[in-house]
N, CA, C and O of each residue as an XYZ file, in Angstrom:
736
protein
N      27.549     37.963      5.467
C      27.060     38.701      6.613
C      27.293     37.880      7.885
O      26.930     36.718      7.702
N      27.706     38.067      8.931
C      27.945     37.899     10.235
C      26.626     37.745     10.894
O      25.848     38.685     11.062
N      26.463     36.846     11.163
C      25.359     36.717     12.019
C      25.368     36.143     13.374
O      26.179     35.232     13.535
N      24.447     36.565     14.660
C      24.580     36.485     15.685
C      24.645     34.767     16.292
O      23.618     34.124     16.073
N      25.272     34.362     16.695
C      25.579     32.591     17.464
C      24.729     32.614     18.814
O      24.780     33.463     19.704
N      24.115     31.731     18.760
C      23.082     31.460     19.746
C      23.856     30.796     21.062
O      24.751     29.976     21.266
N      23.234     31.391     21.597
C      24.169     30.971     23.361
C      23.043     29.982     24.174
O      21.827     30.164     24.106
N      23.622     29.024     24.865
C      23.300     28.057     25.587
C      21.916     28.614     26.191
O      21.891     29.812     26.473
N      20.694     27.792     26.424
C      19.921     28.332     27.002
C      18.604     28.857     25.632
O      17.441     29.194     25.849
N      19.183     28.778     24.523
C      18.223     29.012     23.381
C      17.561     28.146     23.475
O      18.116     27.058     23.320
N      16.157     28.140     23.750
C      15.722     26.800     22.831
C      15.525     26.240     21.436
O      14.623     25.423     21.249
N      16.397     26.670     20.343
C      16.616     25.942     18.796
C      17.076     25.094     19.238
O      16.601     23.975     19.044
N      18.592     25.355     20.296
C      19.924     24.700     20.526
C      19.198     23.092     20.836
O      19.898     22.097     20.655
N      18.145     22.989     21.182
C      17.635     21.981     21.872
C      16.701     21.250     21.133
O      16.145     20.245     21.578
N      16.457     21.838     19.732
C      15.524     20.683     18.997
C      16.398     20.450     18.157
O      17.540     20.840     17.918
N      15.068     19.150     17.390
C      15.967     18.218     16.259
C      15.411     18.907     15.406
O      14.205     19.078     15.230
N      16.430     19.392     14.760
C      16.734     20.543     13.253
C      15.475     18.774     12.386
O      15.315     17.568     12.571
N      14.933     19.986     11.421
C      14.179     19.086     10.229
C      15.426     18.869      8.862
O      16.517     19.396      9.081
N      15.273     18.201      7.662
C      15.836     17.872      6.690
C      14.981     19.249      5.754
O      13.933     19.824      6.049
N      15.969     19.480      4.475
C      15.379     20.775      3.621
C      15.169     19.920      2.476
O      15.218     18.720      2.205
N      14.867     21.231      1.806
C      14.922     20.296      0.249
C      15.804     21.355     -0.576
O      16.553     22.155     -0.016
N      15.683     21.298     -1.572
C      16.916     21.607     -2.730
C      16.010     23.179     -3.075
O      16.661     23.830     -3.893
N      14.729     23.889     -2.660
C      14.601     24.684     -3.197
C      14.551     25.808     -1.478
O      14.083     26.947     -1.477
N      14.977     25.310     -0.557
C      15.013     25.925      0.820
C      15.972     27.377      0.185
O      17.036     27.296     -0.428
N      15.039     28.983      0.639
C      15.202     29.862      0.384
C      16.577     30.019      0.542
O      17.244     29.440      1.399
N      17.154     31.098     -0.596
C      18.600     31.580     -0.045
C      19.752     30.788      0.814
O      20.409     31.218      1.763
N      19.793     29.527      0.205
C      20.442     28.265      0.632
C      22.207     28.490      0.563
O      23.055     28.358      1.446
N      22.324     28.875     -0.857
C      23.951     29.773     -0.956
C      24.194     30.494     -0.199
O      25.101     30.319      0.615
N      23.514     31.437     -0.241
C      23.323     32.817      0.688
C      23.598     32.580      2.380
O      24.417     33.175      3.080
N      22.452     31.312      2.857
C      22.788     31.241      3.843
C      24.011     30.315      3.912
O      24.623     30.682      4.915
N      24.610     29.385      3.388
C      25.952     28.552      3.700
C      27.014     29.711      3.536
O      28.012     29.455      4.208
N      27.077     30.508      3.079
C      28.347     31.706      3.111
C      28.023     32.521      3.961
O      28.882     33.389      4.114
N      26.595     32.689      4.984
C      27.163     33.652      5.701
C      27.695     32.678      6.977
O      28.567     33.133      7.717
N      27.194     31.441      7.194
C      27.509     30.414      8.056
C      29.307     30.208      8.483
O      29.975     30.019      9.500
N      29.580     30.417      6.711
C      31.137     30.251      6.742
C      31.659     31.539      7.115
O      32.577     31.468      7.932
N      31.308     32.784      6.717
C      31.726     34.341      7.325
C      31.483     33.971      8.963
O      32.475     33.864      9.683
N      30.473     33.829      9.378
C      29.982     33.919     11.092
C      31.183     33.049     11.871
O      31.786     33.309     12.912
N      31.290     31.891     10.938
C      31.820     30.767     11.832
C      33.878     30.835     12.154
O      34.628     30.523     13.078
N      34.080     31.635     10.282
C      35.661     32.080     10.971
C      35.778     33.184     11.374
O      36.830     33.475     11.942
N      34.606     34.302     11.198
C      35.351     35.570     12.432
C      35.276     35.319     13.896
O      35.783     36.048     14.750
N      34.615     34.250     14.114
C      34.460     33.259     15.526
C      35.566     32.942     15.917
O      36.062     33.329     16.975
N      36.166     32.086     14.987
C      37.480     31.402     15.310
C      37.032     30.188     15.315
O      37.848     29.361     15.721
N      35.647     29.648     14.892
C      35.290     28.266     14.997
C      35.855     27.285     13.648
O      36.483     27.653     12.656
N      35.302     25.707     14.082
C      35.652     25.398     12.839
C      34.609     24.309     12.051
O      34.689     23.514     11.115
N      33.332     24.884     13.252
C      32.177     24.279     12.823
C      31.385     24.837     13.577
O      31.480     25.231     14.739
N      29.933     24.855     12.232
C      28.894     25.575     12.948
C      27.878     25.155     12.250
O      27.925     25.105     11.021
N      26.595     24.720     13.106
C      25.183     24.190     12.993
C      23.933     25.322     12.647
O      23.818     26.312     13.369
N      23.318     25.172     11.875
C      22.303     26.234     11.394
C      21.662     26.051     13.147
O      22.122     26.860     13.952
N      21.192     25.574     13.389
C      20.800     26.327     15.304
C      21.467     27.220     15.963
O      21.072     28.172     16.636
N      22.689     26.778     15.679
C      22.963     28.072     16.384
C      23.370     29.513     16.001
O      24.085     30.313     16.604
N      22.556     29.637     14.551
C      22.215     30.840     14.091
C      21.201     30.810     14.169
O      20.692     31.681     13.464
N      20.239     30.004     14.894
C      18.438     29.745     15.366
C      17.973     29.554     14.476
O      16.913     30.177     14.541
N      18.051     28.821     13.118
C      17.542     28.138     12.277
C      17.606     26.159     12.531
O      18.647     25.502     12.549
N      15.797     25.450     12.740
C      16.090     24.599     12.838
C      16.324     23.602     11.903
O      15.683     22.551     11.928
N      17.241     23.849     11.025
C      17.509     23.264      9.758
C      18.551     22.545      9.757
O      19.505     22.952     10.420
N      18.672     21.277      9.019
C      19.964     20.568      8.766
C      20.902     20.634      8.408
O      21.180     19.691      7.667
N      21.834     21.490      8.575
C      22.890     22.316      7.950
C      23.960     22.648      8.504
O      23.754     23.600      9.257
N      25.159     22.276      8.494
C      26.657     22.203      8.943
C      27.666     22.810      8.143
O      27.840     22.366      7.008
N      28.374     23.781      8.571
C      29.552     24.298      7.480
C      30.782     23.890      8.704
O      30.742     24.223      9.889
N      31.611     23.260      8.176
C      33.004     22.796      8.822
C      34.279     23.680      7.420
O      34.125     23.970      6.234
N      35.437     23.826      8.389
C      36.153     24.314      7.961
C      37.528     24.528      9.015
O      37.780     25.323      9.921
N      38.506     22.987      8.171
C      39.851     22.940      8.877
C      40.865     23.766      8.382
O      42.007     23.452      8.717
N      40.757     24.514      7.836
C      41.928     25.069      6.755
C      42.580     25.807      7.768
O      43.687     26.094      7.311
N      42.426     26.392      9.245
C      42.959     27.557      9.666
C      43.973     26.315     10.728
O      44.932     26.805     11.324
N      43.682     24.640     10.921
C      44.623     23.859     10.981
C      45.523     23.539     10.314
O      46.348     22.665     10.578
N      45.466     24.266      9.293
C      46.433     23.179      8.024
C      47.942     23.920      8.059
O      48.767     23.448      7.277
N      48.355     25.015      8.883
C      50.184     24.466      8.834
C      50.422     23.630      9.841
O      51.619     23.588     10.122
N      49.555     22.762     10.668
C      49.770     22.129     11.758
C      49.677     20.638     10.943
O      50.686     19.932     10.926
N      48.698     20.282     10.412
C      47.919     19.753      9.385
C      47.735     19.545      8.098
O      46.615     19.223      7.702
N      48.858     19.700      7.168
C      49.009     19.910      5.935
C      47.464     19.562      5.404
O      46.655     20.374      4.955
N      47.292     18.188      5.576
C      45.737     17.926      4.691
C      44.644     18.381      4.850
O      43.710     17.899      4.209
N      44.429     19.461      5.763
C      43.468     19.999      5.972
C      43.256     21.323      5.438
O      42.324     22.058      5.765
N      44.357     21.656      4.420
C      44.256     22.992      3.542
C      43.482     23.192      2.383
O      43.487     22.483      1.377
N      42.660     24.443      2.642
C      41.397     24.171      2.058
C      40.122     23.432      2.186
O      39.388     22.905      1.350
N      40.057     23.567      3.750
C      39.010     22.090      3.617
C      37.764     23.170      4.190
O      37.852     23.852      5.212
N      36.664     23.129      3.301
C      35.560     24.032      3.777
C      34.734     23.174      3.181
O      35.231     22.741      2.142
N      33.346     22.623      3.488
C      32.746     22.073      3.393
C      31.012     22.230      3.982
O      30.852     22.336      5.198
N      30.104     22.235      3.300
C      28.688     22.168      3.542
C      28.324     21.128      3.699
O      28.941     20.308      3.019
N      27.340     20.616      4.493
C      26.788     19.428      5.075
C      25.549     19.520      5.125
O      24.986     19.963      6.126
N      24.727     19.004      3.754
C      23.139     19.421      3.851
C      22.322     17.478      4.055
O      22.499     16.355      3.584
N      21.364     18.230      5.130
C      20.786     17.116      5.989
C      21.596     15.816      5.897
O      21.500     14.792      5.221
N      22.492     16.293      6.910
C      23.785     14.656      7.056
C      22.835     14.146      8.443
O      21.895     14.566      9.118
N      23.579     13.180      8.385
C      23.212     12.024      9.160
C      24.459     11.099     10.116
O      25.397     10.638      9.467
N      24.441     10.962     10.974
C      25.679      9.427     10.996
C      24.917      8.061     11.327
O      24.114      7.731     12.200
N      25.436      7.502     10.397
C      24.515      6.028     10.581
C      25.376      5.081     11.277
O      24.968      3.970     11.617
N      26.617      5.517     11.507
C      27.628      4.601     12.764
C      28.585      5.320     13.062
O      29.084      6.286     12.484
N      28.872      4.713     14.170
C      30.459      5.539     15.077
C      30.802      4.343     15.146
O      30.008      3.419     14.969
N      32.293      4.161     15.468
C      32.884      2.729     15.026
C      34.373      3.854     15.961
O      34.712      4.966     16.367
N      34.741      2.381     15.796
C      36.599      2.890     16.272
C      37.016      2.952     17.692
O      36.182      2.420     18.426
N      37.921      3.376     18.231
C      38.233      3.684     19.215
C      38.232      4.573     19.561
O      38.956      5.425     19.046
N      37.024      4.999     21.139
C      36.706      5.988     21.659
C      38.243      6.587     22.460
O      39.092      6.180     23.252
N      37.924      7.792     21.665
C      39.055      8.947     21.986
C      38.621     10.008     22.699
O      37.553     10.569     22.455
N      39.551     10.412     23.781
C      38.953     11.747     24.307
C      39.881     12.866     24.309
O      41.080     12.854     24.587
N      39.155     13.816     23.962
C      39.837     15.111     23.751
C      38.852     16.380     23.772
O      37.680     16.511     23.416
N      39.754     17.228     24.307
C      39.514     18.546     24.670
C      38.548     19.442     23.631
O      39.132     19.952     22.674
N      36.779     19.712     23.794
C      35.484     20.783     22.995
C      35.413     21.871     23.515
O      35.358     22.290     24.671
N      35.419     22.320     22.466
C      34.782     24.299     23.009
C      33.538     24.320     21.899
O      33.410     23.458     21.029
N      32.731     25.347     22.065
C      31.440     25.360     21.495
C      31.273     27.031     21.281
O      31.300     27.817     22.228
N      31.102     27.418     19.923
C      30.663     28.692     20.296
C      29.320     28.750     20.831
O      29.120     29.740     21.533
N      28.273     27.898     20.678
C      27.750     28.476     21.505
C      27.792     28.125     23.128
O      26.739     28.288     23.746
N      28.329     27.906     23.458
C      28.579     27.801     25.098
C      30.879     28.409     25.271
O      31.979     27.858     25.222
N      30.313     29.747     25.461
C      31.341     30.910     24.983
C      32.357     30.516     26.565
O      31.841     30.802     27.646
N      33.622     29.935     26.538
C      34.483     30.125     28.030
C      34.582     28.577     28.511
O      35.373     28.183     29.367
N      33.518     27.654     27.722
C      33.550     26.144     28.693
C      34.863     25.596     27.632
O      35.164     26.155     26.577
N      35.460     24.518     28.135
C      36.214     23.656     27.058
C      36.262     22.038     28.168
O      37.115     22.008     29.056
N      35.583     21.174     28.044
C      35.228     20.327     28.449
C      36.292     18.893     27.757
O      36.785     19.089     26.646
N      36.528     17.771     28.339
C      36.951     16.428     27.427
C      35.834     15.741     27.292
O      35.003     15.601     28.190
N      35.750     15.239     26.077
C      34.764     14.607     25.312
C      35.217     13.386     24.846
O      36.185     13.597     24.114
N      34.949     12.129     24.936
C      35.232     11.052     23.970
C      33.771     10.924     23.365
O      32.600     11.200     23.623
N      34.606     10.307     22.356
C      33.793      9.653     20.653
C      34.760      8.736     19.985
O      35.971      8.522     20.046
N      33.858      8.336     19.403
C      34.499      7.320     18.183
C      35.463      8.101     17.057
O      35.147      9.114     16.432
N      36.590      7.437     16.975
C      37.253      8.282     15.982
C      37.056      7.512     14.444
O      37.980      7.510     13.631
N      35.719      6.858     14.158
C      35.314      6.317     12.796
C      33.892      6.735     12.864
O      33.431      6.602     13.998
N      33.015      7.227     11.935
C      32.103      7.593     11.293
C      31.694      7.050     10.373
O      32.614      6.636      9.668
N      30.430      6.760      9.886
C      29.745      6.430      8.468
C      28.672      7.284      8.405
O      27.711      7.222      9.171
N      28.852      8.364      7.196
C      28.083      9.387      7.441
C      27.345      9.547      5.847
O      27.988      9.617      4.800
N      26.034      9.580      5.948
C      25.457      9.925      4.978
C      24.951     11.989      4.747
O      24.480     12.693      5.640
N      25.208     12.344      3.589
C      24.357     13.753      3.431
C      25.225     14.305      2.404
O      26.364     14.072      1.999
N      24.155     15.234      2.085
C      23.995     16.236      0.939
C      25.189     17.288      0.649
O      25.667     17.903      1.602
N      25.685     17.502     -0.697
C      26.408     18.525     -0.341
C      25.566     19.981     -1.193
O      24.410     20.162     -1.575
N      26.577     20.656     -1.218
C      25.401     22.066     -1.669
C      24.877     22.024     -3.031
O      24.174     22.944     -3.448
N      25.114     21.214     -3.605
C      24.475     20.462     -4.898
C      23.118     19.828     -4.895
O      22.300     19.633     -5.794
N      23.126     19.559     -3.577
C      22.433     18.310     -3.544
C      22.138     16.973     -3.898
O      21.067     16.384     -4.043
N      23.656     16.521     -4.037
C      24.500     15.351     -4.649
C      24.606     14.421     -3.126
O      25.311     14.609     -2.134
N      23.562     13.339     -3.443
C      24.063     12.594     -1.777
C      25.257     12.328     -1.780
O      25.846     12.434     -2.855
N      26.158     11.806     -0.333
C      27.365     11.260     -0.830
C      27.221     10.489      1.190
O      26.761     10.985      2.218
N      27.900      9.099      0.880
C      28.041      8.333      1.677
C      29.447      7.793      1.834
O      30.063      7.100      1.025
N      29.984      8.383      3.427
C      31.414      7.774      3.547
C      31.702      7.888      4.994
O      31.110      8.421      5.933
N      33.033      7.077      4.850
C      33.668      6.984      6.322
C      34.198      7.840      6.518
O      34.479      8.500      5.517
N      34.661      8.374      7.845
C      35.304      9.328      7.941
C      35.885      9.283      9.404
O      35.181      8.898     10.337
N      37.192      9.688      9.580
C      38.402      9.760     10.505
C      38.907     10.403     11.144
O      39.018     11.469     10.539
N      39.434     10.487     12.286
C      40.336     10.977     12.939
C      39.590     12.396     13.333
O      38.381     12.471     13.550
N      40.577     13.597     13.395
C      39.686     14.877     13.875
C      38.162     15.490     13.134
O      37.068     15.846     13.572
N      38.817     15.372     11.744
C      37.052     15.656     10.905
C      36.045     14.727     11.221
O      34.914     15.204     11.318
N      36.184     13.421     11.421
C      35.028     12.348     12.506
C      34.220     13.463     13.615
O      33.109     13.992     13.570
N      35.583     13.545     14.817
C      34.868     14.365     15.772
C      34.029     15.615     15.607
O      33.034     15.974     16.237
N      34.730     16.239     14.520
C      34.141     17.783     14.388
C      32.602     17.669     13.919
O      31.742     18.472     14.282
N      32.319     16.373     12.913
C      30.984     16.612     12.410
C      30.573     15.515     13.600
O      29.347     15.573     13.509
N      30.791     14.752     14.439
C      29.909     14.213     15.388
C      29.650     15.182     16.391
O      29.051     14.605     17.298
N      29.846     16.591     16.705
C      30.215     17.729     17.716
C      29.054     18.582     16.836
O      28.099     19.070     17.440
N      29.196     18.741     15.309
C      28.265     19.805     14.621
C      27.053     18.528     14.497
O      25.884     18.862     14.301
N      27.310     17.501     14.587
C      25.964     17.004     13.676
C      24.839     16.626     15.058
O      23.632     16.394     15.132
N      26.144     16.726     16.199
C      24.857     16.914     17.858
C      23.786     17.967     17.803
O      22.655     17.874     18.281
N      24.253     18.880     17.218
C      23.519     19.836     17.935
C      22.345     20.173     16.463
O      21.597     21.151     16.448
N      22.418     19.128     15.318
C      21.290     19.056     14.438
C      19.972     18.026     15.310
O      18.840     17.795     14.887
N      20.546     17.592     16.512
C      19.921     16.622     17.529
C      19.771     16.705     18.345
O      19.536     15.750     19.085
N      19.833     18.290     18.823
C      19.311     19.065     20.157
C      20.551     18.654     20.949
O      20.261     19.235     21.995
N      21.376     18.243     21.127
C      22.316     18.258     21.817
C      23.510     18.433     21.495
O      23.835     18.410     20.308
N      24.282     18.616     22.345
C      25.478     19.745     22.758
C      26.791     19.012     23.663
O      26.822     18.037     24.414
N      27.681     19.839     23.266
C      29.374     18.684     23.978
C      29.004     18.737     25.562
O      29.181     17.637     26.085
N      28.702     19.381     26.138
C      28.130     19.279     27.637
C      27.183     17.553     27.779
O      27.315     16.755     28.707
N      26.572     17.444     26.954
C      25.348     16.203     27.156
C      26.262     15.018     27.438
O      25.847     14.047     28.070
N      28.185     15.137     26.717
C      28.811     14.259     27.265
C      29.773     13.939     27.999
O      30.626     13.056     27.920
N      29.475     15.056     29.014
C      30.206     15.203     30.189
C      30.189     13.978     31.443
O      29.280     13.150     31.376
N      30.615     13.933     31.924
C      30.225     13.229     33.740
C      29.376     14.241     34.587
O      29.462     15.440     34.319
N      28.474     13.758     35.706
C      27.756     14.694     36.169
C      28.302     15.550     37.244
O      27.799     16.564     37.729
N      29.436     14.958     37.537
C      30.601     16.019     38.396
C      30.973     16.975     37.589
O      31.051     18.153     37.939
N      31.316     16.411     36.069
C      32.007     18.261     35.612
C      30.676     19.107     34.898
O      30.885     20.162     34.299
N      29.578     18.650     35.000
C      28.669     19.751     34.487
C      28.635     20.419     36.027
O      28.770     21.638     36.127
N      28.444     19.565     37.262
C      28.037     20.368     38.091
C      29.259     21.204     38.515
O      29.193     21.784     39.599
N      30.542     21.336     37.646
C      31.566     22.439     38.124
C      31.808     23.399     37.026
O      32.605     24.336     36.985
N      31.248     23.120     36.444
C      30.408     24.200     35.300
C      28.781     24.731     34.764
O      28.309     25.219     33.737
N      28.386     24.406     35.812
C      27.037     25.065     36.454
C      27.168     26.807     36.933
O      26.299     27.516     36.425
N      27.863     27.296     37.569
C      28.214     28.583     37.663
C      27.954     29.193     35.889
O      27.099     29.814     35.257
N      29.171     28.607     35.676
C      28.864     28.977     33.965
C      28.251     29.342     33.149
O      28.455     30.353     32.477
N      27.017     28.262     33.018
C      26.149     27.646     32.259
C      24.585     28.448     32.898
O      23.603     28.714     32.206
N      24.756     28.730     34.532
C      23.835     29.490     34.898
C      24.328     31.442     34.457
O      23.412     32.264     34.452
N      25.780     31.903     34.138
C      25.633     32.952     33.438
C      25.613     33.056     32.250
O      25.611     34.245     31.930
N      25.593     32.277     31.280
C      24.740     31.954     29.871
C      23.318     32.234     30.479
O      22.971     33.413     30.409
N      22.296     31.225     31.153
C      21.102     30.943     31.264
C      20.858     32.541     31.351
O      20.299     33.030     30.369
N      21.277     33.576     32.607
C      20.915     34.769     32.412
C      21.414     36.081     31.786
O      21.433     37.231     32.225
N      21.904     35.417     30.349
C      22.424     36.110     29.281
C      23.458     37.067     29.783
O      23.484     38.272     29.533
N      24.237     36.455     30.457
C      25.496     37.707     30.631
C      26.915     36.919     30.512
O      27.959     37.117     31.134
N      26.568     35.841     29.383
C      28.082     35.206     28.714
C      28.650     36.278     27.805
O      27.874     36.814     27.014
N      30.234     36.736     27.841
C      30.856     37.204     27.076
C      31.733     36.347     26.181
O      32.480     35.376     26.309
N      31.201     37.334     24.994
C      32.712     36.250     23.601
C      33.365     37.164     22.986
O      33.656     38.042     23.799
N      33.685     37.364     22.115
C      34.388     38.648     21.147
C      33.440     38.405     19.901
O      33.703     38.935     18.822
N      32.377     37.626     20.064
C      31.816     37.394     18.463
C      29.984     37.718     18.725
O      29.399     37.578     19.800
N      29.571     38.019     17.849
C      27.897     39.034     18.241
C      27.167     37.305     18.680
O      27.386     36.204     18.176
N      26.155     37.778     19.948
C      25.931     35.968     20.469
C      24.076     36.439     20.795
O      23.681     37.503     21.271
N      23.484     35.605     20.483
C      21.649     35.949     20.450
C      21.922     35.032     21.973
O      22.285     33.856     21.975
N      21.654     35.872     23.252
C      21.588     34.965     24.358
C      20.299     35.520     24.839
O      19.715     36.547     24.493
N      19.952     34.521     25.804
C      18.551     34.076     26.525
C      18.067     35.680     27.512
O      18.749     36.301     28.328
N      17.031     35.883     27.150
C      16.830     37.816     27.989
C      16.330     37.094     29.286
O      16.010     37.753     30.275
């Protein structure tokens, strides 16, 4: 099921999601509709907030990179209560879009090394490093399990030239092509 993406200005978007446990209702149920919501989006990651659940929960999915990307075919993945316990590497910057903040695409640097602890839909811990673009994507999904968002790492010149923006989110009249729960 398709469910509606929360637009900038929610307040879920802004708290720290809690950790679940292994008997959290309709847990399958909800990681497949996460993965339905997130590719009729066109995304390639998406945070249970911004389906307004404040829960620890990330579905990533590079596969719609992979003729660009060979190794990224097939790559769909659940992320139950992850964590990053380091960023390491050399800060890289490159070009975020957010579904929920529908029209911005901002440059962002981060670390392109990770050490990331969390759950998969088993509930099998698993602890590892991790690289290059999948680094960024879960340091981008695992922000916003931390109330924050690719905007928080902007300069204060380009938020304030995307303030127009961000003030037609605030009074719910952002357009996307994908169903969006924005602020009344």
């Amino acid at each position: 099921m398709i469910l509606p993406i929360y637009v900038y200005g929610q307040p879920v978007l802004r708290k720290v999601a809690e950790d679940i446990t292994s008997d959290y209702p309709n847990l399958k149920e909800l990681i497949a509709n996460m993965f339905e919501t997130m590719v009729h989006a066109d995304g390639v990651g998406l945070a249970a907030p911004q389906i307004g659940l404040p829960i620890r929960v990330v579905t990533i999915t590079l596969d719609p990179l992979s003729e660009d990307y060979p190794e990224f075919k097939d790559f769909n993945k659940a992320y139950i209560n992850p964590h990053i316990l380091e960023v390491a590497g050399e800060e890289v910057s490159m070009e975020e879009g957010c579904l929920s903040l529908p029209g911005i695409h901002e440059t962002v640097k981060r670390g392109d090394k990770i050490r990331v602890k969390y759950m998969d839909e088993n509930f099998v811990e698993h602890e590892e490093v991790v690289e290059g673009y999948l680094a960024r994507v879960m340091q981008h999904e695992f922000d916003h399990l931390d109330g924050k968002m690719f905007i928080d790492h902007i300069s204060a010149l380009r938020k304030q030239m995307i303030k127009g923006k961000l003030n037609t989110m605030l009074k719910g009249k952002a357009r996307s092509s994908y169903k969006m729960k924005q602020v009344k």
